[in-house]
Tab-separated table of C-alpha atoms and ligand atoms in Angstrom:
chain	number	residue	atom	x	y	z
A	1	MET	CA	-55.831	-93.762	52.581
A	2	THR	CA	-57.757	-95.764	54.813
A	3	VAL	CA	-61.332	-95.904	54.180
A	4	VAL	CA	-63.459	-94.590	57.094
A	5	THR	CA	-67.348	-94.580	56.935
A	6	ARG	CA	-70.169	-93.988	59.043
A	7	PHE	CA	-74.010	-94.554	59.592
A	8	ALA	CA	-75.219	-91.615	61.995
A	9	PRO	CA	-78.983	-91.787	63.063
A	10	SER	CA	-80.534	-89.926	65.157
A	11	PRO	CA	-81.832	-91.488	67.662
A	12	THR	CA	-85.635	-90.126	67.487
A	13	GLY	CA	-87.422	-93.650	66.609
A	14	PHE	CA	-86.517	-97.247	65.773
A	15	LEU	CA	-84.128	-98.203	62.931
A	16	HIS	CA	-86.043	-97.747	59.743
A	17	ILE	CA	-85.279	-100.427	56.945
A	18	GLY	CA	-84.020	-97.463	54.665
A	19	GLY	CA	-81.453	-96.783	57.770
A	20	ALA	CA	-80.413	-100.392	57.488
A	21	ARG	CA	-79.696	-100.182	53.922
A	22	THR	CA	-77.560	-96.755	54.606
A	23	ALA	CA	-75.713	-98.580	57.686
A	24	LEU	CA	-75.180	-101.714	55.329
A	25	PHE	CA	-73.840	-99.565	52.351
A	26	ASN	CA	-71.424	-98.158	54.356
A	27	LEU	CA	-70.106	-101.390	56.179
A	28	LEU	CA	-69.844	-102.908	52.640
A	29	PHE	CA	-68.113	-99.882	51.047
A	30	SER	CA	-65.693	-99.742	54.061
A	31	ARG	CA	-64.700	-103.450	54.211
A	32	HIS	CA	-64.880	-103.767	50.337
A	33	HIS	CA	-61.850	-100.994	50.460
A	34	GLY	CA	-60.116	-102.523	53.735
A	35	GLY	CA	-61.380	-99.764	55.909
A	36	LYS	CA	-63.337	-99.118	59.219
A	37	TYR	CA	-67.149	-98.486	59.616
A	38	LEU	CA	-68.136	-96.112	62.544
A	39	LEU	CA	-71.478	-95.266	64.103
A	40	ARG	CA	-72.341	-92.067	65.509
A	41	ILE	CA	-75.496	-91.565	67.698
A	42	GLU	CA	-76.995	-87.661	66.858
A	43	ASP	CA	-78.458	-87.322	69.511
A	44	THR	CA	-78.318	-83.125	69.596
A	45	ASP	CA	-82.082	-83.183	69.483
A	46	LYS	CA	-82.699	-83.824	73.258
A	47	GLN	CA	-86.246	-83.386	72.755
A	48	ARG	CA	-87.127	-85.913	70.501
A	49	SER	CA	-84.013	-88.485	71.150
A	50	THR	CA	-84.474	-91.223	73.568
A	51	ALA	CA	-82.488	-94.062	75.570
A	52	GLU	CA	-85.113	-96.664	74.045
A	53	ALA	CA	-84.080	-95.447	70.532
A	54	VAL	CA	-80.760	-95.751	71.087
A	55	GLN	CA	-80.793	-99.352	72.134
A	56	GLN	CA	-83.039	-100.081	69.310
A	57	ILE	CA	-80.750	-99.009	67.103
A	58	LEU	CA	-78.160	-100.896	68.245
A	59	ASP	CA	-80.141	-103.752	68.757
A	60	SER	CA	-81.492	-103.387	65.028
A	61	LEU	CA	-77.985	-103.205	63.877
A	62	ALA	CA	-76.468	-106.352	66.412
A	63	TRP	CA	-79.414	-108.423	64.815
A	64	LEU	CA	-78.223	-107.442	61.123
A	65	ASP	CA	-74.709	-108.040	61.987
A	66	LEU	CA	-74.029	-104.201	61.009
A	67	SER	CA	-72.476	-103.121	64.343
A	68	PRO	CA	-69.761	-100.668	64.115
A	69	ASP	CA	-66.090	-101.532	64.329
A	70	GLU	CA	-65.899	-99.103	67.386
A	71	PRO	CA	-68.117	-98.081	70.066
A	72	PRO	CA	-70.792	-95.175	68.939
A	73	LEU	CA	-69.855	-91.680	69.349
A	74	PHE	CA	-72.592	-89.486	70.537
A	75	GLN	CA	-72.699	-86.639	69.371
A	76	SER	CA	-74.122	-84.915	72.380
A	77	THR	CA	-71.086	-85.137	74.244
A	78	ARG	CA	-69.478	-83.319	71.655
A	79	GLU	CA	-70.888	-79.728	72.225
A	80	ALA	CA	-67.827	-78.110	73.419
A	81	ARG	CA	-66.065	-79.283	70.257
A	82	HIS	CA	-68.195	-77.488	68.146
A	83	ALA	CA	-68.263	-74.732	69.968
A	84	GLU	CA	-64.659	-74.380	69.600
A	85	VAL	CA	-64.708	-75.166	66.112
A	86	ALA	CA	-67.049	-71.991	65.494
A	87	HIS	CA	-64.977	-69.883	67.474
A	88	GLN	CA	-61.820	-70.793	64.979
A	89	MET	CA	-63.933	-69.865	62.213
A	90	LEU	CA	-64.702	-66.521	63.972
A	91	ALA	CA	-60.860	-65.494	64.700
A	92	ALA	CA	-59.740	-66.689	61.206
A	93	GLY	CA	-62.845	-64.298	59.630
A	94	ARG	CA	-64.913	-67.021	58.203
A	95	ALA	CA	-67.574	-66.579	60.502
A	96	TYR	CA	-69.212	-63.560	62.248
A	97	PHE	CA	-71.507	-62.658	65.076
A	98	CYS	CA	-75.367	-61.934	63.912
A	99	TYR	CA	-77.070	-59.879	66.498
A	100	CYS	CA	-80.365	-60.393	64.640
A	101	THR	CA	-83.677	-61.053	67.015
A	102	PRO	CA	-85.796	-63.569	66.326
A	103	GLU	CA	-88.453	-60.738	65.679
A	104	GLU	CA	-86.018	-59.505	62.698
A	105	LEU	CA	-85.555	-62.806	61.206
A	106	GLN	CA	-88.980	-63.521	61.106
A	107	GLN	CA	-89.528	-60.583	59.435
A	108	MET	CA	-86.978	-60.673	57.024
A	109	ARG	CA	-88.256	-64.432	56.031
A	110	GLU	CA	-91.761	-62.461	55.543
A	111	ARG	CA	-90.804	-60.131	53.149
A	112	ALA	CA	-88.681	-62.476	50.998
A	113	ILE	CA	-91.793	-65.052	50.642
A	114	LYS	CA	-93.898	-62.079	49.769
A	115	GLU	CA	-91.382	-60.967	47.341
A	116	GLY	CA	-90.991	-64.492	45.791
A	117	ARG	CA	-87.676	-64.971	46.980
A	118	PRO	CA	-86.640	-68.227	49.002
A	119	PRO	CA	-86.355	-67.059	52.678
A	120	ARG	CA	-83.049	-66.570	52.733
A	121	TYR	CA	-80.967	-64.566	55.929
A	122	ASP	CA	-79.561	-61.415	54.112
A	123	GLY	CA	-76.415	-61.515	55.567
A	124	ARG	CA	-76.790	-57.965	57.340
A	125	TRP	CA	-74.135	-58.702	60.253
A	126	ARG	CA	-71.791	-60.070	57.744
A	127	ASP	CA	-69.469	-56.980	57.817
A	128	ARG	CA	-71.234	-54.867	60.289
A	129	ASP	CA	-68.953	-53.932	62.962
A	130	PRO	CA	-69.779	-55.999	66.307
A	131	LYS	CA	-69.533	-52.647	68.088
A	132	GLU	CA	-72.727	-51.596	66.904
A	133	ALA	CA	-74.510	-54.462	68.508
A	134	PRO	CA	-77.557	-54.206	70.259
A	135	PRO	CA	-77.327	-54.195	73.958
A	136	GLY	CA	-78.379	-57.145	75.718
A	137	ILE	CA	-78.438	-59.322	72.783
A	138	LYS	CA	-76.606	-62.655	72.649
A	139	PRO	CA	-75.288	-63.127	69.111
A	140	ALA	CA	-75.192	-66.185	67.089
A	141	ILE	CA	-72.381	-67.021	64.543
A	142	ARG	CA	-72.861	-67.709	61.364
A	143	ILE	CA	-70.323	-69.046	58.397
A	144	LYS	CA	-69.519	-66.539	55.793
A	145	ALA	CA	-70.561	-68.559	52.807
A	146	PRO	CA	-69.350	-67.612	49.521
A	147	ARG	CA	-71.491	-65.153	47.552
A	148	GLU	CA	-70.414	-65.539	43.859
A	149	GLY	CA	-69.797	-68.573	42.183
A	150	GLU	CA	-71.462	-71.948	42.554
A	151	THR	CA	-70.387	-75.155	44.808
A	152	VAL	CA	-70.035	-78.247	42.939
A	153	VAL	CA	-69.716	-81.661	44.296
A	154	GLU	CA	-68.734	-84.636	42.811
A	155	ASP	CA	-71.049	-87.155	44.325
A	156	LEU	CA	-70.174	-90.841	44.121
A	157	VAL	CA	-73.526	-91.907	43.583
A	158	GLN	CA	-75.465	-88.871	41.872
A	159	GLY	CA	-72.656	-87.825	39.800
A	160	THR	CA	-71.882	-83.784	39.852
A	161	VAL	CA	-74.242	-81.886	41.774
A	162	ARG	CA	-73.955	-78.058	41.915
A	163	VAL	CA	-75.794	-75.065	43.552
A	164	ALA	CA	-75.575	-71.210	42.607
A	165	ASN	CA	-73.689	-69.848	45.745
A	166	THR	CA	-76.806	-67.147	45.884
A	167	GLU	CA	-79.145	-70.110	46.796
A	168	LEU	CA	-76.845	-70.720	50.356
A	169	ASP	CA	-77.026	-67.961	53.004
A	170	ASP	CA	-74.760	-67.773	55.806
A	171	MET	CA	-75.912	-70.077	58.005
A	172	ILE	CA	-75.898	-70.126	62.138
A	173	ILE	CA	-73.221	-72.812	63.187
A	174	LEU	CA	-73.433	-71.872	66.696
A	175	ARG	CA	-76.454	-70.855	68.066
A	176	SER	CA	-77.098	-67.513	70.871
A	177	ASP	CA	-77.295	-70.418	73.648
A	178	GLY	CA	-73.890	-71.890	72.492
A	179	THR	CA	-75.563	-74.897	71.210
A	180	PRO	CA	-74.098	-75.964	67.891
A	181	THR	CA	-76.473	-76.216	64.801
A	182	TYR	CA	-76.923	-79.865	63.084
A	183	LEU	CA	-75.207	-79.289	60.061
A	184	HIS	CA	-72.235	-77.610	61.652
A	185	ALA	CA	-71.869	-80.856	64.555
A	186	VAL	CA	-71.890	-83.412	61.676
A	187	VAL	CA	-68.909	-81.711	59.679
A	188	VAL	CA	-67.055	-81.307	62.935
A	189	ASP	CA	-67.397	-84.848	64.028
A	190	ASP	CA	-66.958	-86.318	60.331
A	191	HIS	CA	-64.126	-84.246	60.131
A	192	ASP	CA	-62.666	-85.510	63.835
A	193	MET	CA	-63.852	-88.971	63.225
A	194	GLY	CA	-61.652	-89.046	59.911
A	195	ILE	CA	-64.399	-90.101	57.780
A	196	THR	CA	-63.162	-90.270	54.298
A	197	HIS	CA	-66.846	-91.177	52.642
A	198	VAL	CA	-70.282	-89.838	53.800
A	199	ILE	CA	-72.720	-92.232	52.097
A	200	ARG	CA	-76.285	-91.517	53.399
A	201	GLY	CA	-79.597	-91.118	51.798
A	202	ASP	CA	-80.179	-88.650	48.923
A	203	ASP	CA	-82.614	-86.388	51.360
A	204	HIS	CA	-79.099	-85.088	52.476
A	205	LEU	CA	-77.829	-84.160	49.328
A	206	THR	CA	-78.829	-80.376	49.735
A	207	ASN	CA	-77.373	-80.497	53.195
A	208	THR	CA	-74.335	-81.094	51.500
A	209	PHE	CA	-73.728	-77.805	49.837
A	210	ARG	CA	-73.995	-76.196	53.150
A	211	GLN	CA	-71.871	-78.596	54.847
A	212	VAL	CA	-69.075	-78.419	52.521
A	213	GLN	CA	-68.369	-74.654	53.434
A	214	VAL	CA	-67.499	-75.481	57.252
A	215	TYR	CA	-64.985	-77.446	55.316
A	216	ARG	CA	-63.684	-75.640	53.384
A	217	ALA	CA	-63.368	-72.430	55.774
A	218	MET	CA	-61.587	-74.654	58.102
A	219	GLY	CA	-59.108	-75.874	55.374
A	220	TRP	CA	-60.217	-79.225	55.835
A	221	ASP	CA	-60.104	-82.373	53.544
A	222	GLU	CA	-63.089	-82.970	52.103
A	223	PRO	CA	-64.739	-86.165	52.149
A	224	ARG	CA	-66.601	-88.000	49.354
A	225	PHE	CA	-69.890	-87.966	49.362
A	226	GLY	CA	-72.547	-90.710	48.265
A	227	HIS	CA	-76.197	-89.820	48.068
A	228	ILE	CA	-78.153	-92.778	47.685
A	229	PRO	CA	-81.856	-92.750	46.546
A	230	LEU	CA	-84.665	-93.368	48.932
A	231	ILE	CA	-86.530	-97.019	49.346
A	232	HIS	CA	-90.075	-96.127	48.225
A	233	GLY	CA	-93.503	-98.538	48.823
A	234	ALA	CA	-95.000	-99.988	45.585
A	235	ASP	CA	-97.205	-97.208	44.987
A	236	GLY	CA	-94.229	-94.915	44.436
A	237	SER	CA	-94.429	-92.751	47.490
A	238	LYS	CA	-91.849	-92.977	50.313
A	239	LEU	CA	-91.845	-96.063	52.478
A	240	SER	CA	-93.781	-95.487	55.138
A	241	LYS	CA	-95.888	-97.435	57.932
A	242	ARG	CA	-98.667	-97.334	55.588
A	243	HIS	CA	-96.931	-100.072	53.256
A	244	GLY	CA	-96.442	-101.953	55.927
A	245	ALA	CA	-93.538	-103.179	58.471
A	246	VAL	CA	-90.666	-100.272	57.991
A	247	SER	CA	-88.476	-101.050	61.388
A	248	VAL	CA	-86.011	-103.443	61.646
A	249	LEU	CA	-87.336	-105.271	64.833
A	250	GLU	CA	-90.718	-105.636	63.107
A	251	PHE	CA	-89.052	-107.613	59.829
A	252	ARG	CA	-87.613	-109.873	62.960
A	253	GLU	CA	-90.460	-110.398	64.525
A	254	MET	CA	-92.486	-111.167	61.211
A	255	GLY	CA	-89.806	-113.870	60.917
A	256	TYR	CA	-87.217	-112.597	58.210
A	257	LEU	CA	-83.487	-113.610	58.655
A	258	PRO	CA	-81.230	-111.376	59.196
A	259	GLU	CA	-78.816	-112.724	56.255
A	260	ALA	CA	-82.131	-112.541	54.083
A	261	VAL	CA	-82.752	-108.876	55.094
A	262	CYS	CA	-79.185	-107.562	54.057
A	263	ASN	CA	-79.425	-109.483	50.967
A	264	TYR	CA	-82.567	-107.741	50.058
A	265	LEU	CA	-81.567	-104.235	50.752
A	266	LEU	CA	-78.331	-104.776	49.272
A	267	ARG	CA	-79.987	-105.897	45.807
A	268	LEU	CA	-82.547	-102.927	46.581
A	269	GLY	CA	-80.992	-99.988	44.769
A	270	TRP	CA	-77.571	-101.583	43.938
A	271	GLY	CA	-77.107	-104.524	41.222
A	272	HIS	CA	-74.156	-106.346	39.793
A	273	GLY	CA	-74.982	-108.011	36.727
A	274	ASP	CA	-78.186	-110.299	37.751
A	275	ALA	CA	-76.431	-111.695	40.954
A	276	GLU	CA	-79.564	-112.189	43.204
A	277	ILE	CA	-78.149	-114.208	45.707
A	278	LEU	CA	-75.208	-112.555	47.749
A	279	ASP	CA	-74.149	-113.451	51.199
A	280	ARG	CA	-71.963	-110.871	53.076
A	281	ASP	CA	-68.657	-112.278	51.580
A	282	GLU	CA	-69.726	-111.941	48.332
A	283	ALA	CA	-71.353	-108.514	48.880
A	284	ILE	CA	-67.870	-107.332	50.328
A	285	ARG	CA	-66.262	-108.334	47.461
A	286	LEU	CA	-68.371	-106.922	45.097
A	287	PHE	CA	-70.117	-103.720	46.351
A	288	ASP	CA	-68.517	-100.300	45.168
A	289	THR	CA	-70.788	-97.409	44.711
A	290	ASP	CA	-70.765	-97.425	41.000
A	291	GLY	CA	-73.264	-100.005	41.339
A	292	VAL	CA	-75.496	-97.979	43.094
A	293	GLY	CA	-78.420	-96.918	41.145
A	294	ARG	CA	-79.694	-92.983	40.717
A	295	GLY	CA	-83.288	-93.940	40.789
A	296	ALA	CA	-85.808	-94.390	43.638
A	297	ALA	CA	-86.098	-98.126	44.815
A	298	ARG	CA	-88.870	-99.813	45.377
A	299	PHE	CA	-89.949	-102.175	48.195
A	300	ASP	CA	-91.417	-105.587	47.404
A	301	PHE	CA	-92.621	-107.688	50.158
A	302	ALA	CA	-92.907	-110.693	48.265
A	303	LYS	CA	-89.207	-110.515	47.034
A	304	LEU	CA	-87.930	-110.548	50.234
A	305	THR	CA	-90.187	-113.068	51.128
A	306	ALA	CA	-88.879	-115.595	48.378
A	307	LEU	CA	-85.229	-114.443	49.246
A	308	ASN	CA	-85.877	-115.236	52.578
A	309	ALA	CA	-87.104	-118.874	51.772
A	310	HIS	CA	-84.259	-119.255	49.948
A	311	TYR	CA	-82.436	-118.298	53.342
A	312	LEU	CA	-84.394	-120.269	55.572
A	313	ARG	CA	-83.698	-123.587	53.524
A	314	LYS	CA	-80.054	-123.194	53.881
A	315	ALA	CA	-80.045	-122.423	57.062
A	316	ASP	CA	-78.354	-124.427	60.038
A	317	PRO	CA	-81.305	-126.738	61.272
A	318	ALA	CA	-80.407	-126.230	64.949
A	319	ARG	CA	-80.206	-122.535	64.662
A	320	LEU	CA	-83.563	-122.851	63.390
A	321	VAL	CA	-84.858	-125.261	65.676
A	322	ARG	CA	-83.728	-122.750	68.583
A	323	GLU	CA	-85.600	-119.828	66.727
A	324	THR	CA	-88.910	-121.776	66.399
A	325	LEU	CA	-88.465	-122.806	70.141
A	326	GLU	CA	-88.594	-119.164	71.271
A	327	ARG	CA	-91.750	-118.469	69.146
A	328	LEU	CA	-93.678	-121.611	69.935
A	329	ALA	CA	-92.749	-120.762	73.919
A	330	ARG	CA	-94.431	-117.886	73.633
A	331	ARG	CA	-97.793	-119.913	72.908
A	332	THR	CA	-99.343	-120.669	76.112
A	333	GLU	CA	-101.498	-123.467	74.295
A	334	LEU	CA	-97.996	-125.330	73.760
A	335	ALA	CA	-95.957	-127.464	76.181
A	336	VAL	CA	-92.660	-126.680	74.942
A	337	GLY	CA	-90.138	-128.854	76.974
A	338	ALA	CA	-87.622	-131.377	75.783
A	339	HIS	CA	-89.957	-133.844	73.977
A	340	ALA	CA	-90.801	-130.753	71.544
A	341	LYS	CA	-87.382	-129.920	71.171
A	342	ALA	CA	-86.374	-133.670	69.969
A	343	ARG	CA	-89.341	-133.638	67.729
A	344	LEU	CA	-88.491	-130.446	66.414
A	345	ALA	CA	-84.976	-131.770	65.838
A	346	ALA	CA	-86.129	-134.145	64.083
A	347	LEU	CA	-88.076	-132.669	61.675
A	348	MET	CA	-86.347	-129.529	61.401
A	349	PRO	CA	-84.944	-130.465	57.609
A	350	GLY	CA	-88.545	-131.406	56.541
A	351	LEU	CA	-90.150	-128.039	57.953
A	352	GLN	CA	-87.681	-125.631	56.736
A	353	GLU	CA	-87.781	-126.925	53.322
A	354	ARG	CA	-91.724	-125.755	53.389
A	355	ALA	CA	-91.407	-122.180	55.255
A	356	ARG	CA	-90.781	-118.856	53.819
A	357	THR	CA	-90.627	-117.295	57.202
A	358	LEU	CA	-89.835	-117.808	60.812
A	359	ALA	CA	-93.684	-117.404	61.818
A	360	GLU	CA	-95.011	-119.819	59.097
A	361	LEU	CA	-92.149	-122.035	60.456
A	362	ALA	CA	-93.404	-121.741	63.912
A	363	ASP	CA	-96.934	-122.185	62.659
A	364	SER	CA	-96.146	-125.300	60.571
A	365	ALA	CA	-94.214	-126.752	63.550
A	366	ALA	CA	-96.612	-126.064	66.736
A	367	PHE	CA	-98.372	-129.633	66.394
A	368	LEU	CA	-95.390	-131.200	67.563
A	369	ALA	CA	-95.479	-129.114	70.888
A	370	HIS	CA	-98.995	-129.694	71.064
A	371	PRO	CA	-100.735	-131.525	73.953
A	372	ARG	CA	-103.401	-134.161	72.923
A	373	PRO	CA	-106.022	-134.037	71.819
A	374	LEU	CA	-104.495	-132.115	69.126
A	375	PRO	CA	-107.195	-129.828	67.354
A	376	MET	CA	-108.172	-130.211	63.728
A	377	ASP	CA	-108.705	-128.051	61.350
A	378	ALA	CA	-111.858	-128.638	58.555
A	379	LYS	CA	-109.844	-129.919	56.009
A	380	ALA	CA	-108.215	-132.674	58.506
A	381	ARG	CA	-111.594	-133.213	60.265
A	382	ALA	CA	-112.892	-134.266	56.639
A	383	GLN	CA	-110.414	-137.077	56.144
A	384	LEU	CA	-111.472	-138.980	59.143
A	385	THR	CA	-114.454	-140.594	57.878
A	386	PRO	CA	-115.888	-143.725	59.890
A	387	GLU	CA	-113.794	-145.815	57.509
A	388	ALA	CA	-110.700	-144.177	57.573
A	389	LYS	CA	-110.967	-144.479	61.434
A	390	ILE	CA	-111.307	-148.196	61.304
A	391	ALA	CA	-108.233	-148.309	58.786
A	392	LEU	CA	-106.400	-145.673	61.585
A	393	ARG	CA	-107.208	-147.920	64.373
A	394	GLU	CA	-105.773	-151.094	62.490
A	395	LEU	CA	-102.752	-149.025	61.355
A	396	GLY	CA	-102.101	-148.404	64.696
A	397	ALA	CA	-101.779	-151.848	65.847
A	398	ALA	CA	-99.541	-152.839	62.885
A	399	LEU	CA	-97.397	-149.948	63.455
A	400	GLY	CA	-97.473	-150.529	67.221
A	401	ALA	CA	-95.717	-154.080	66.335
A	402	THR	CA	-92.924	-152.250	64.199
A	403	ASP	CA	-89.671	-151.017	64.562
A	404	TRP	CA	-89.681	-147.401	64.908
A	405	SER	CA	-87.553	-146.041	62.133
A	406	VAL	CA	-88.801	-144.034	59.245
A	407	ALA	CA	-88.349	-146.968	56.948
A	408	ALA	CA	-89.718	-149.371	59.021
A	409	LEU	CA	-92.815	-147.236	59.395
A	410	GLU	CA	-93.084	-146.564	55.665
A	411	ALA	CA	-92.891	-150.343	54.925
A	412	ALA	CA	-95.383	-151.316	57.513
A	413	THR	CA	-98.006	-148.879	56.221
A	414	ARG	CA	-97.222	-149.694	52.839
A	415	ALA	CA	-97.674	-153.124	53.542
A	416	PHE	CA	-100.953	-152.484	55.598
A	417	ALA	CA	-102.427	-150.737	52.766
A	418	GLU	CA	-102.040	-153.115	50.094
A	419	SER	CA	-103.160	-155.936	52.702
A	420	ARG	CA	-106.382	-153.576	52.497
A	421	ALA	CA	-106.364	-153.070	49.044
A	422	MET	CA	-106.336	-149.319	49.656
A	423	LYS	CA	-104.303	-146.594	47.908
A	424	LEU	CA	-100.986	-145.799	50.151
A	425	GLY	CA	-102.961	-142.207	49.961
A	426	ALA	CA	-106.081	-143.327	51.338
A	427	VAL	CA	-104.483	-144.363	54.744
A	428	ALA	CA	-101.441	-141.790	54.662
A	429	GLN	CA	-104.103	-138.658	54.482
A	430	PRO	CA	-106.075	-139.820	57.399
A	431	LEU	CA	-102.934	-140.872	59.000
A	432	ARG	CA	-101.445	-137.141	58.613
A	433	ALA	CA	-104.620	-135.491	59.979
A	434	ALA	CA	-104.180	-137.774	62.835
A	435	LEU	CA	-100.707	-136.358	63.738
A	436	THR	CA	-100.355	-133.054	62.450
A	437	GLY	CA	-104.233	-131.721	62.675
A	438	SER	CA	-103.908	-130.273	59.215
A	439	THR	CA	-103.669	-131.593	55.550
A	440	GLN	CA	-100.147	-130.372	54.957
A	441	SER	CA	-96.834	-131.488	56.589
A	442	PRO	CA	-93.347	-132.802	56.025
A	443	PRO	CA	-93.377	-136.218	54.287
A	444	ILE	CA	-95.734	-138.564	57.017
A	445	PHE	CA	-93.298	-140.916	58.274
A	446	ASP	CA	-90.915	-138.407	58.841
A	447	VAL	CA	-93.457	-136.967	61.205
A	448	LEU	CA	-94.104	-140.113	62.631
A	449	GLY	CA	-90.597	-140.819	63.331
A	450	ALA	CA	-89.981	-137.335	65.012
A	451	LEU	CA	-92.947	-137.832	67.254
A	452	GLY	CA	-91.878	-141.024	68.473
A	453	ARG	CA	-93.685	-144.187	69.382
A	454	GLU	CA	-95.593	-143.268	72.028
A	455	GLU	CA	-96.811	-139.688	70.935
A	456	GLY	CA	-97.225	-141.310	67.520
A	457	LEU	CA	-99.629	-144.557	68.778
A	458	ALA	CA	-101.492	-141.833	71.159
A	459	ARG	CA	-102.341	-139.323	68.273
A	460	ILE	CA	-103.485	-142.292	65.826
A	461	GLU	CA	-105.666	-143.673	68.832
A	462	ASP	CA	-107.346	-140.160	69.329
A	463	ALA	CA	-108.220	-139.724	65.886
A	464	ALA	CA	-109.463	-143.158	65.298
A	465	ARG	CA	-112.145	-142.624	68.100
B	501	LIG	N1	-78.663	-88.140	61.288
B	501	LIG	C1	-79.174	-88.373	60.034
B	501	LIG	C2	-80.476	-89.317	59.915
B	501	LIG	O1	-80.790	-89.500	60.728
B	501	LIG	C3	-78.056	-88.858	59.154
B	501	LIG	C4	-76.975	-87.376	58.971
B	501	LIG	C5	-76.018	-88.282	57.871
B	501	LIG	O2	-75.702	-89.121	57.561
B	501	LIG	O3	-75.056	-87.018	57.940
B	501	LIG	O4	-80.778	-88.654	58.898
């Protein structure tokens, strides 16, 4: 059997980070088993589904490298097929027409609630002759759910889960207006797409008991189900806006790398020993549903950030130059051209060591693209005492006579400090302030080298004034 999984988001909003984890688990599971990973856009709720949300989902998946193996299937294009299956069930006696009016259903619900029973359809048309149908009422089609015994599902994550069939009622599969219900459409689509494993959030677990009735009524092979616990915030409640970013594209905007997000999401609720750093290949090699925990996972931004710092240190500097330039180009106070690009490329190895996110990286690199005169923060300004300014002017003259390589610049600065009986730091700190406008940066001679002779000397001159 070839494993086929799917991710099935509803395009009613942005892709939530929890949805991304579901997509990731489906991808990893199918890759691990040498199978296929598909995408179905569940856009049957026409009021709430939007084209922008579809695009956002596709963009988010692409960014995370979780695009499906085939173009997405849009559930809304399959209504005729959903109806066809409902009618097949009807013909086979596994479903029936229900002529209840909305008022009758409402009364039924109210009575049940009053009597302390769960509001279930009472099956009044289940065995009634359709000839008794009241005139002018378009019927819905309901499935004949089993009434005795229990429905048991062997869940890959939750283990054996069961429900008494008296808890289930005869759900509608086709509404009186001919549109399919969601629970029915999902099963028909999963069947037709050849899905062998349904891995999704455990908020769908109760749907599963109803969905398996459709498989059984049609005599279709049931897929294996794996219901993964939802993601919670640090306070233990379901992760939501109030915990901070929740949409995938927000994480991108905040400067997280997609591979760090995927690694973090993988570890959130799945484990393999104490392995923390797992790239995609390693994840594919190790992933299986038996490593998925049953308890809700708690989202920890600090952990994600630490992981991101790791991936930033490992990232190809050329890629980070591109990413950083894009961020710097949005800042109107900067001049982002060829000079900035060259300086950034020269200094990136030092910068990427120190940043935890792309946003921090851009902040720490902005000085490279700032036109003179460079703004100074308060700590940097405090470095520029009258004595420091004198030293800087003289240092500038000494450097002006030096070959502009990092080694030569360092040697010249050391010689300069020695000749004045100054500690290197007493020269280097004002120099850092002059070149970067702050008191923190990569090694100062690397900074000098990256800025180049003309810009480096000019910044020193500015600060000495
Ligand atoms: N469309 C559903 C959702 O976005 C998922 C349905 C499923 O995975 O079966 O929550």
